[in-house]
Amino acid sequence: MSSLNEPRWLDQDEMAAWRGFVVASNLLNRRLERQLKDDSGLSHQQYEILVHLSAAPGDSLRMTELADKLVTSKSGLTYQVTQLERMGLVGRRSCPSDVRGVIAELTEQGREALRRAAPGHVALVRELLIDVLTREQLAVLAEGLGAVSARLRQDETP
Amino acid sequence: MSSLNEPRWLDQDEMAAWRGFVVASNLLNRRLERQLKDDSGLSHQQYEILVHLSAAPGDSLRMTELADKLVTSKSGLTYQVTQLERMGLVGRRSCPSDVRGVIAELTEQGREALRRAAPGHVALVRELLIDVLTREQLAVLAEGLGAVSARLRQDETP
DNA sequence: ACACCTTCGTTCGAATTTGAACAACGGGAG
DNA sequence: CTCCCGTTGTTCAAATTCGAACGAAGGTGT
């Protein structure tokens, strides 16, 4: 560790990028949360669960896999899947190859709920993020944040 | 509204940018939260309160101003300022020009806590975000996300 | 077969966040 | 000066989140 020396503080550009990231992230989450809740009665987290399930083969995923994709804690996922189960949007069944395993599965209602919620959500993401940026900015953002995600995933499981 | 037509879904690049943003944001928050808590006993939110106060003239800000800068709800701020007050890192005093107003002020202890927490936090932000990106990517990110933030702030208060 | 370490999903309590409701005040139109 | 409307910060109940602890099972080496 080099914690004896003065740390390298962020210069103006670096700070701008970091602040921009934090602020944009918070504002965006806040807006999307409100829109989804008002429009579909779903939280962003719940919506994302439906999205990942519908994108998975068999419309189903192991709990742990799903938690990884969502970047959330296992207990947090347990809670949200229970909520979605009560709403009838997701079902649980046990894993054939592993007695401990639990598989979350999208129900027909869940598919319907996603179909109804998606257009409004995508439209807002487009309006607030995608269409604000140029094609080049989008490409750089995708590549850069992809690298950041990879970096973060990597030393998560050494 | 053009909700009668099929919405414009996200193409591959757009989706990559959006997913990258969400995933990086979640992973980053998770890591920073853990590091700050372990290292300084502060949540990210509490740390940011100290940062904004220390950057403000007189080390103090009105509650509403602070809530704006933090992109959080008023009630959320009230809660966190109360926590910080109990820790002795922040004080409350009433606003001279507005009887309703409450001014949060950094205490000497708060300044000290920030001084101790900052190096580790900045080092991690650098390691996980700043140093992963090139100078160009940083510039584009700052500019792009600045525009997104501006867009979001704008139609928040019409 | 045995011990040992890991993984899986849930449960639990504590901490945090939110929006709505609220009381008190500011500030301008008339 | 009043009436009215927007603002300010807090309180409240409800919802969500997290980490630690847990029981139960997988998987490996011996």
Coordinates of C-alpha atoms (C1' of nucleotides) in Angstrom, one line a residue:
Chain A
M1 CA 0.0 0.0 0.0
S2 CA 1.2 3.5 -0.7
S3 CA -1.1 5.1 1.9
L4 CA 1.8 6.8 3.5
N5 CA 2.0 9.2 0.6
E6 CA -0.5 11.8 -0.5
P7 CA -3.1 10.0 -2.6
R8 CA -3.6 11.0 -6.2
W9 CA -6.7 13.1 -6.1
L10 CA -9.0 13.3 -9.1
D11 CA -8.3 16.1 -11.6
Q12 CA -11.0 18.2 -13.2
D13 CA -11.8 15.8 -16.0
E14 CA -11.7 12.8 -13.8
M15 CA -14.0 14.4 -11.3
A16 CA -16.4 15.5 -14.0
A17 CA -16.6 11.9 -15.2
W18 CA -17.1 10.5 -11.7
R19 CA -19.7 13.1 -10.7
G20 CA -21.5 12.8 -14.0
F21 CA -21.7 9.1 -13.5
V22 CA -23.0 9.3 -9.9
V23 CA -25.5 12.0 -10.7
A24 CA -26.8 10.6 -13.9
S25 CA -27.1 7.2 -12.3
N26 CA -29.1 8.5 -9.4
L27 CA -31.4 10.7 -11.4
L28 CA -32.0 8.0 -14.0
N29 CA -32.8 5.4 -11.4
R30 CA -35.2 7.8 -9.7
R31 CA -37.0 8.6 -12.9
L32 CA -37.3 5.0 -14.1
E33 CA -38.5 3.8 -10.7
R34 CA -41.2 6.4 -10.7
Q35 CA -42.3 5.7 -14.3
L36 CA -42.4 1.9 -13.9
K37 CA -44.3 2.1 -10.6
D38 CA -46.9 4.6 -11.8
D39 CA -47.2 2.9 -15.2
S40 CA -47.0 -0.8 -14.4
G41 CA -46.9 -1.3 -10.6
L42 CA -43.5 -2.8 -10.9
S43 CA -40.2 -1.7 -9.3
H44 CA -37.2 -1.4 -11.6
Q45 CA -35.7 -4.4 -9.8
Q46 CA -38.9 -6.5 -10.4
Y47 CA -38.9 -5.4 -14.0
E48 CA -35.3 -6.5 -14.5
I49 CA -36.1 -9.9 -13.0
L50 CA -38.8 -10.4 -15.6
V51 CA -36.5 -9.2 -18.4
H52 CA -33.7 -11.6 -17.4
L53 CA -36.1 -14.5 -17.1
S54 CA -37.8 -13.8 -20.4
A55 CA -34.3 -13.6 -22.1
A56 CA -33.3 -17.0 -20.6
P57 CA -33.8 -20.3 -22.2
G58 CA -37.0 -21.8 -20.9
D59 CA -38.0 -18.5 -19.4
S60 CA -36.3 -19.7 -16.2
L61 CA -33.1 -19.3 -14.2
R62 CA -31.5 -20.5 -11.0
M63 CA -31.7 -18.1 -8.2
T64 CA -28.0 -17.6 -7.9
E65 CA -27.6 -17.0 -11.7
L66 CA -30.4 -14.5 -11.5
A67 CA -28.8 -12.7 -8.6
D68 CA -25.6 -12.4 -10.5
K69 CA -27.2 -10.9 -13.5
L70 CA -29.1 -8.5 -11.4
V71 CA -26.1 -7.5 -9.3
T72 CA -28.0 -7.9 -6.1
S73 CA -27.7 -10.0 -2.9
K74 CA -29.2 -13.4 -2.6
S75 CA -31.5 -12.4 0.2
G76 CA -32.7 -9.4 -1.8
L77 CA -33.6 -11.7 -4.7
T78 CA -35.4 -14.1 -2.4
Y79 CA -37.5 -11.2 -1.2
Q80 CA -38.3 -9.9 -4.7
V81 CA -39.1 -13.3 -6.2
T82 CA -41.5 -13.9 -3.3
Q83 CA -43.2 -10.6 -4.2
L84 CA -43.5 -11.5 -7.9
E85 CA -44.7 -14.9 -6.9
R86 CA -47.6 -13.3 -4.9
M87 CA -48.4 -11.2 -7.9
G88 CA -48.5 -14.4 -10.0
L89 CA -45.8 -13.1 -12.4
V90 CA -43.1 -15.7 -11.4
G91 CA -43.2 -19.2 -10.2
R92 CA -40.7 -21.3 -8.3
R93 CA -39.9 -24.9 -9.0
S94 CA -37.1 -27.1 -7.7
C95 CA -34.0 -27.9 -9.8
P96 CA -33.9 -31.5 -11.2
S97 CA -30.1 -31.7 -11.0
D98 CA -29.7 -30.2 -7.6
V99 CA -32.0 -30.7 -4.6
R100 CA -30.9 -27.4 -3.1
G101 CA -31.5 -25.5 -6.3
V102 CA -34.6 -23.3 -6.9
I103 CA -35.6 -22.2 -10.4
A104 CA -37.5 -19.0 -10.9
E105 CA -39.8 -19.2 -13.9
L106 CA -41.7 -16.6 -15.8
T107 CA -45.5 -17.3 -15.8
E108 CA -47.9 -16.4 -18.6
Q109 CA -49.0 -13.5 -16.5
G110 CA -45.4 -12.4 -16.0
R111 CA -44.8 -12.5 -19.8
E112 CA -47.9 -10.4 -20.2
A113 CA -46.9 -7.9 -17.5
L114 CA -43.5 -7.5 -19.2
R115 CA -45.1 -7.0 -22.6
R116 CA -47.2 -4.2 -21.2
A117 CA -44.4 -2.5 -19.2
A118 CA -41.6 -2.7 -21.7
P119 CA -42.7 -0.1 -24.3
G120 CA -43.0 2.7 -21.8
H121 CA -39.8 1.8 -20.0
V122 CA -37.8 1.6 -23.2
A123 CA -39.2 4.8 -24.5
L124 CA -38.1 6.6 -21.3
V125 CA -34.6 5.0 -21.4
R126 CA -34.4 6.2 -24.9
E127 CA -35.6 9.7 -24.2
L128 CA -33.4 10.2 -21.1
L129 CA -30.2 8.4 -22.1
I130 CA -29.9 6.9 -25.6
D131 CA -31.3 9.8 -27.6
V132 CA -29.3 12.4 -25.6
L133 CA -26.1 10.8 -26.7
T134 CA -24.5 10.7 -30.2
R135 CA -23.7 7.4 -31.8
E136 CA -20.0 7.8 -31.0
Q137 CA -20.7 8.6 -27.3
L138 CA -22.9 5.5 -27.1
A139 CA -20.2 3.3 -28.5
V140 CA -17.5 4.7 -26.2
L141 CA -19.9 4.4 -23.2
A142 CA -20.7 0.8 -24.0
E143 CA -17.0 -0.1 -24.4
G144 CA -15.8 1.8 -21.4
L145 CA -18.4 0.7 -19.0
G146 CA -18.1 -2.8 -20.3
A147 CA -14.4 -2.7 -19.3
V148 CA -15.4 -1.3 -15.9
S149 CA -17.9 -4.0 -15.4
A150 CA -15.4 -6.7 -16.4
R151 CA -12.8 -5.2 -14.0
L152 CA -15.4 -5.3 -11.2
R153 CA -16.6 -8.8 -11.9
Q154 CA -13.1 -10.1 -12.1
D155 CA -11.8 -9.3 -8.6
E156 CA -15.2 -10.2 -7.2
T157 CA -14.3 -13.9 -7.5
P158 CA -10.5 -14.4 -7.4
Chain B
M1 CA -48.0 9.7 -27.8
S2 CA -47.1 7.1 -30.4
S3 CA -47.9 4.2 -28.2
L4 CA -50.2 2.8 -30.9
N5 CA -47.1 1.9 -33.0
E6 CA -44.5 -0.7 -32.2
P7 CA -41.9 1.1 -30.0
R8 CA -38.4 1.6 -31.1
W9 CA -36.5 -1.1 -29.3
L10 CA -32.9 -0.7 -28.5
D11 CA -30.4 -2.1 -31.0
Q12 CA -27.3 -4.0 -30.0
D13 CA -25.1 -1.0 -29.4
E14 CA -27.8 0.9 -27.5
M15 CA -28.5 -2.1 -25.4
A16 CA -24.8 -2.6 -24.7
A17 CA -24.5 1.0 -23.5
W18 CA -27.6 0.7 -21.3
R19 CA -26.7 -2.6 -19.8
G20 CA -23.2 -1.5 -19.2
F21 CA -24.4 1.6 -17.4
V22 CA -26.8 -0.4 -15.2
V23 CA -24.3 -3.1 -14.4
A24 CA -21.4 -0.9 -13.8
S25 CA -23.4 1.4 -11.6
N26 CA -24.7 -1.4 -9.4
L27 CA -21.3 -3.1 -9.1
L28 CA -19.6 0.1 -8.4
N29 CA -22.0 1.2 -5.7
R30 CA -21.8 -2.2 -4.1
R31 CA -18.0 -2.1 -3.9
L32 CA -17.8 1.5 -2.7
E33 CA -20.4 0.9 -0.1
R34 CA -18.6 -2.0 1.3
Q35 CA -15.2 -0.3 1.3
L36 CA -16.5 2.8 3.0
K37 CA -18.4 0.9 5.6
D38 CA -15.5 -1.4 6.4
D39 CA -12.9 1.3 6.3
S40 CA -14.6 4.3 7.8
G41 CA -17.9 3.3 9.2
L42 CA -19.7 5.6 6.7
S43 CA -22.2 4.8 4.0
H44 CA -21.7 6.2 0.6
Q45 CA -24.5 8.6 1.1
Q46 CA -23.1 9.8 4.4
Y47 CA -19.7 10.3 2.8
E48 CA -21.2 12.3 0.0
I49 CA -23.0 14.5 2.5
L50 CA -19.7 15.3 4.1
V51 CA -18.1 15.9 0.7
H52 CA -20.7 18.4 -0.4
L53 CA -20.7 20.2 2.9
S54 CA -16.9 20.6 2.9
A55 CA -17.0 21.9 -0.6
A56 CA -19.6 24.5 0.3
P57 CA -18.8 28.0 1.5
G58 CA -18.9 28.0 5.3
D59 CA -18.9 24.2 5.3
S60 CA -22.7 24.4 5.4
L61 CA -25.8 24.0 3.2
R62 CA -29.5 24.3 3.4
M63 CA -31.2 21.0 3.6
T64 CA -33.0 21.4 0.3
E65 CA -29.8 22.4 -1.5
L66 CA -28.1 19.4 -0.1
A67 CA -30.8 17.1 -1.1
D68 CA -30.6 18.4 -4.6
K69 CA -26.9 17.9 -4.8
L70 CA -27.2 14.4 -3.5
V71 CA -30.2 13.5 -5.7
T72 CA -32.1 12.1 -2.8
S73 CA -35.5 12.7 -1.2
K74 CA -35.9 15.3 1.5
S75 CA -37.0 12.7 4.1
G76 CA -34.0 10.6 3.2
L77 CA -31.7 13.5 3.9
T78 CA -33.4 14.3 7.2
Y79 CA -32.7 10.7 8.3
Q80 CA -29.1 10.7 7.3
V81 CA -28.3 14.1 8.7
T82 CA -29.8 12.9 12.0
Q83 CA -27.5 9.9 11.9
L84 CA -24.4 12.1 11.2
E85 CA -25.5 14.4 13.9
R86 CA -25.5 11.5 16.4
M87 CA -22.0 10.6 15.3
G88 CA -21.0 14.2 15.8
L89 CA -19.9 14.8 12.2
V90 CA -22.6 17.3 11.3
G91 CA -24.5 19.9 13.2
R92 CA -27.8 21.7 12.6
R93 CA -28.5 25.3 13.0
S94 CA -31.4 27.5 11.8
C95 CA -31.3 29.7 8.8
P96 CA -31.0 33.5 9.6
S97 CA -32.9 34.6 6.5
D98 CA -35.7 31.9 6.7
V99 CA -37.2 30.7 9.9
R100 CA -38.2 27.4 8.2
G101 CA -34.8 26.8 6.9
V102 CA -32.3 24.4 8.5
I103 CA -28.6 24.6 7.8
A104 CA -26.5 21.5 8.0
E105 CA -22.9 22.3 9.0
L106 CA -19.8 20.2 9.0
T107 CA -18.2 19.9 12.4
E108 CA -14.5 19.6 13.2
Q109 CA -15.0 15.9 13.7
G110 CA -16.8 15.7 10.4
R111 CA -13.9 17.3 8.6
E112 CA -11.6 14.9 10.3
A113 CA -13.7 11.9 9.4
L114 CA -13.8 13.0 5.8
R115 CA -10.0 13.5 5.8
R116 CA -9.6 10.0 7.0
A117 CA -12.1 8.4 4.6
A118 CA -11.3 10.3 1.4
P119 CA -7.9 8.7 0.4
G120 CA -9.2 5.1 0.5
H121 CA -12.4 6.0 -1.3
V122 CA -10.7 8.0 -4.0
A123 CA -8.1 5.3 -4.5
L124 CA -10.9 2.7 -5.1
V125 CA -12.8 5.0 -7.5
R126 CA -9.6 5.4 -9.4
E127 CA -8.8 1.7 -9.4
L128 CA -12.3 0.6 -10.4
L129 CA -13.3 3.4 -12.8
I130 CA -10.9 6.1 -13.7
D131 CA -7.8 4.1 -14.3
V132 CA -9.7 1.5 -16.3
L133 CA -10.7 4.1 -18.9
T134 CA -8.5 6.0 -21.3
R135 CA -8.3 9.7 -21.3
E136 CA -10.6 9.9 -24.3
Q137 CA -13.1 7.6 -22.8
L138 CA -13.1 9.7 -19.6
A139 CA -13.7 12.9 -21.6
V140 CA -16.6 11.4 -23.6
L141 CA -18.1 9.9 -20.4
A142 CA -17.9 13.3 -18.6
E143 CA -19.5 15.1 -21.5
G144 CA -22.1 12.6 -22.3
L145 CA -23.3 12.0 -18.8
G146 CA -23.2 15.7 -18.2
A147 CA -25.7 16.1 -21.0
V148 CA -27.8 13.3 -19.6
S149 CA -27.8 14.9 -16.2
A150 CA -28.7 18.2 -17.6
R151 CA -31.5 16.6 -19.5
L152 CA -32.8 15.0 -16.4
R153 CA -32.5 18.0 -14.2
Q154 CA -34.3 20.1 -16.8
D155 CA -37.7 18.5 -17.0
E156 CA -37.6 17.8 -13.3
T157 CA -38.6 21.4 -12.7
P158 CA -40.5 22.9 -15.6
Chain C
dA1 C1' -17.4 -44.7 3.4
dC2 C1' -15.5 -40.6 5.8
dA3 C1' -14.4 -35.9 6.9
dC4 C1' -14.0 -31.3 5.1
dC5 C1' -14.9 -27.3 2.6
dT6 C1' -18.1 -25.0 -0.5
dT7 C1' -22.4 -23.8 -2.4
dC8 C1' -27.5 -23.0 -2.3
dG9 C1' -31.5 -20.5 -0.9
dT10 C1' -33.9 -18.8 3.1
dT11 C1' -34.6 -16.4 7.4
dC12 C1' -33.7 -13.0 10.6
dG13 C1' -32.9 -8.3 12.5
dA14 C1' -31.2 -3.9 11.6
dA15 C1' -30.7 -0.1 8.6
dT16 C1' -32.2 2.7 5.0
dT17 C1' -35.3 4.7 1.5
dT18 C1' -39.5 6.5 -0.2
dG19 C1' -43.9 9.2 -0.8
dA20 C1' -47.7 11.1 1.5
dA21 C1' -49.4 13.9 5.1
dC22 C1' -48.4 17.7 8.0
dA23 C1' -47.6 22.3 10.3
dA24 C1' -45.4 26.4 9.8
dC25 C1' -43.7 30.0 7.1
dG26 C1' -42.5 33.1 2.8
dG27 C1' -44.1 36.1 -0.8
dG28 C1' -46.7 38.2 -4.2
dA29 C1' -51.5 39.6 -6.2
dG30 C1' -55.3 42.1 -5.1
Chain D
dC1 C1' -52.6 44.5 5.0
dT2 C1' -54.9 39.8 3.6
dC3 C1' -55.7 35.7 1.1
dC4 C1' -53.7 32.0 -1.3
dC5 C1' -50.3 29.2 -3.0
dG6 C1' -45.7 27.3 -3.0
dT7 C1' -41.8 26.0 0.0
dT8 C1' -39.4 24.0 4.0
dG9 C1' -38.2 20.3 6.9
dT10 C1' -40.1 16.7 9.6
dT11 C1' -42.8 12.6 10.8
dC12 C1' -44.9 8.4 9.8
dA13 C1' -45.9 3.7 7.9
dA14 C1' -44.6 0.7 4.4
dA15 C1' -41.4 -1.3 1.4
dT16 C1' -36.9 -2.6 0.4
dT17 C1' -32.1 -3.8 1.1
dC18 C1' -28.2 -5.9 3.2
dG19 C1' -25.1 -9.1 5.8
dA20 C1' -24.7 -12.7 9.0
dA21 C1' -26.3 -17.0 10.5
dC22 C1' -28.4 -21.1 9.3
dG23 C1' -29.7 -26.0 7.6
dA24 C1' -29.2 -28.8 4.0
dA25 C1' -26.8 -30.7 0.2
dG26 C1' -23.0 -31.1 -3.3
dG27 C1' -18.3 -32.5 -4.3
dT28 C1' -13.5 -33.8 -3.4
dG29 C1' -9.6 -36.2 -1.5
dT30 C1' -8.3 -40.0 1.1

